[in-house]
Amino acid sequence: MDWCCHQRLMARWWRRWRSTYIASLLPRNKWRNNGVGPKINDLVLILEDSRPRTRCPLGV
């Protein structure tokens, strides 16, 4: 597999992961409001469109 093909596969995987997995973690307040969210000292992933996918910082 050449480098360009590998990059395309990784980009496709990343888009799918962001659109499905990350979206499943976000509460949908329109349908439910049970107050579940990050708590103090929880480890969270900070997603920023301006950063590369390998450089997403973690927050506490």
PDB file of C-alpha atoms in Angstrom:
ATOM      1  CA  MET A   1       0.000   0.000   0.000  1.00  0.00           C
ATOM      2  CA  ASP A   2       1.469   3.353  -0.972  1.00  0.00           C
ATOM      3  CA  TRP A   3       1.600   6.421   1.259  1.00  0.00           C
ATOM      4  CA  CYS A   4      -1.245   8.319  -0.440  1.00  0.00           C
ATOM      5  CA  CYS A   5      -3.583   5.335  -0.168  1.00  0.00           C
ATOM      6  CA  HIS A   6      -2.699   4.955   3.498  1.00  0.00           C
ATOM      7  CA  GLN A   7      -3.398   8.652   4.120  1.00  0.00           C
ATOM      8  CA  ARG A   8      -6.785   8.431   2.361  1.00  0.00           C
ATOM      9  CA  LEU A   9      -7.759   5.382   4.424  1.00  0.00           C
ATOM     10  CA  MET A  10      -6.744   7.094   7.662  1.00  0.00           C
ATOM     11  CA  ALA A  11      -8.656  10.258   6.729  1.00  0.00           C
ATOM     12  CA  ARG A  12     -11.757   8.219   5.900  1.00  0.00           C
ATOM     13  CA  TRP A  13     -11.494   6.270   9.182  1.00  0.00           C
ATOM     14  CA  TRP A  14     -11.035   9.494  11.163  1.00  0.00           C
ATOM     15  CA  ARG A  15     -14.104  11.143   9.558  1.00  0.00           C
ATOM     16  CA  ARG A  16     -16.233   8.094  10.265  1.00  0.00           C
ATOM     17  CA  TRP A  17     -14.966   7.788  13.838  1.00  0.00           C
ATOM     18  CA  ARG A  18     -15.668  11.480  14.522  1.00  0.00           C
ATOM     19  CA  SER A  19     -19.127  11.361  13.010  1.00  0.00           C
ATOM     20  CA  THR A  20     -20.255   8.174  14.766  1.00  0.00           C
ATOM     21  CA  TYR A  21     -18.348   7.555  17.983  1.00  0.00           C
ATOM     22  CA  ILE A  22     -17.856  11.126  19.124  1.00  0.00           C
ATOM     23  CA  ALA A  23     -21.447  12.020  18.211  1.00  0.00           C
ATOM     24  CA  SER A  24     -22.698   9.076  20.270  1.00  0.00           C
ATOM     25  CA  LEU A  25     -20.993  10.518  23.351  1.00  0.00           C
ATOM     26  CA  LEU A  26     -22.713  13.879  23.092  1.00  0.00           C
ATOM     27  CA  PRO A  27     -26.026  14.156  24.930  1.00  0.00           C
ATOM     28  CA  ARG A  28     -29.031  14.994  22.783  1.00  0.00           C
ATOM     29  CA  ASN A  29     -30.877  17.509  24.949  1.00  0.00           C
ATOM     30  CA  LYS A  30     -33.707  17.712  22.445  1.00  0.00           C
ATOM     31  CA  TRP A  31     -34.740  14.130  23.260  1.00  0.00           C
ATOM     32  CA  ARG A  32     -33.550  13.788  26.833  1.00  0.00           C
ATOM     33  CA  ASN A  33     -32.088  15.881  29.571  1.00  0.00           C
ATOM     34  CA  ASN A  34     -30.731  13.655  32.308  1.00  0.00           C
ATOM     35  CA  GLY A  35     -27.836  15.933  33.296  1.00  0.00           C
ATOM     36  CA  VAL A  36     -25.112  13.398  32.444  1.00  0.00           C
ATOM     37  CA  GLY A  37     -21.900  15.095  31.414  1.00  0.00           C
ATOM     38  CA  PRO A  38     -18.256  15.362  32.373  1.00  0.00           C
ATOM     39  CA  LYS A  39     -17.659  15.540  36.085  1.00  0.00           C
ATOM     40  CA  ILE A  40     -14.816  17.170  37.993  1.00  0.00           C
ATOM     41  CA  ASN A  41     -11.530  15.308  37.347  1.00  0.00           C
ATOM     42  CA  ASP A  42     -12.940  13.388  34.331  1.00  0.00           C
ATOM     43  CA  LEU A  43     -10.525  13.029  31.414  1.00  0.00           C
ATOM     44  CA  VAL A  44     -11.965  14.637  28.274  1.00  0.00           C
ATOM     45  CA  LEU A  45     -10.836  14.900  24.654  1.00  0.00           C
ATOM     46  CA  ILE A  46     -10.789  18.467  23.295  1.00  0.00           C
ATOM     47  CA  LEU A  47     -11.642  18.439  19.588  1.00  0.00           C
ATOM     48  CA  GLU A  48     -10.575  21.428  17.513  1.00  0.00           C
ATOM     49  CA  ASP A  49     -10.993  21.543  13.747  1.00  0.00           C
ATOM     50  CA  SER A  50      -7.820  23.624  13.440  1.00  0.00           C
ATOM     51  CA  ARG A  51      -5.621  20.872  14.948  1.00  0.00           C
ATOM     52  CA  PRO A  52      -4.449  17.661  13.272  1.00  0.00           C
ATOM     53  CA  ARG A  53      -6.251  14.542  14.486  1.00  0.00           C
ATOM     54  CA  THR A  54      -3.121  13.299  16.233  1.00  0.00           C
ATOM     55  CA  ARG A  55      -2.750  16.506  18.259  1.00  0.00           C
ATOM     56  CA  CYS A  56      -6.086  16.708  20.109  1.00  0.00           C
ATOM     57  CA  PRO A  57      -5.307  17.793  23.656  1.00  0.00           C
ATOM     58  CA  LEU A  58      -6.739  16.109  26.721  1.00  0.00           C
ATOM     59  CA  GLY A  59      -8.381  18.025  29.516  1.00  0.00           C
ATOM     60  CA  VAL A  60      -9.151  17.213  33.148  1.00  0.00           C
TER      61      VAL A  60
END
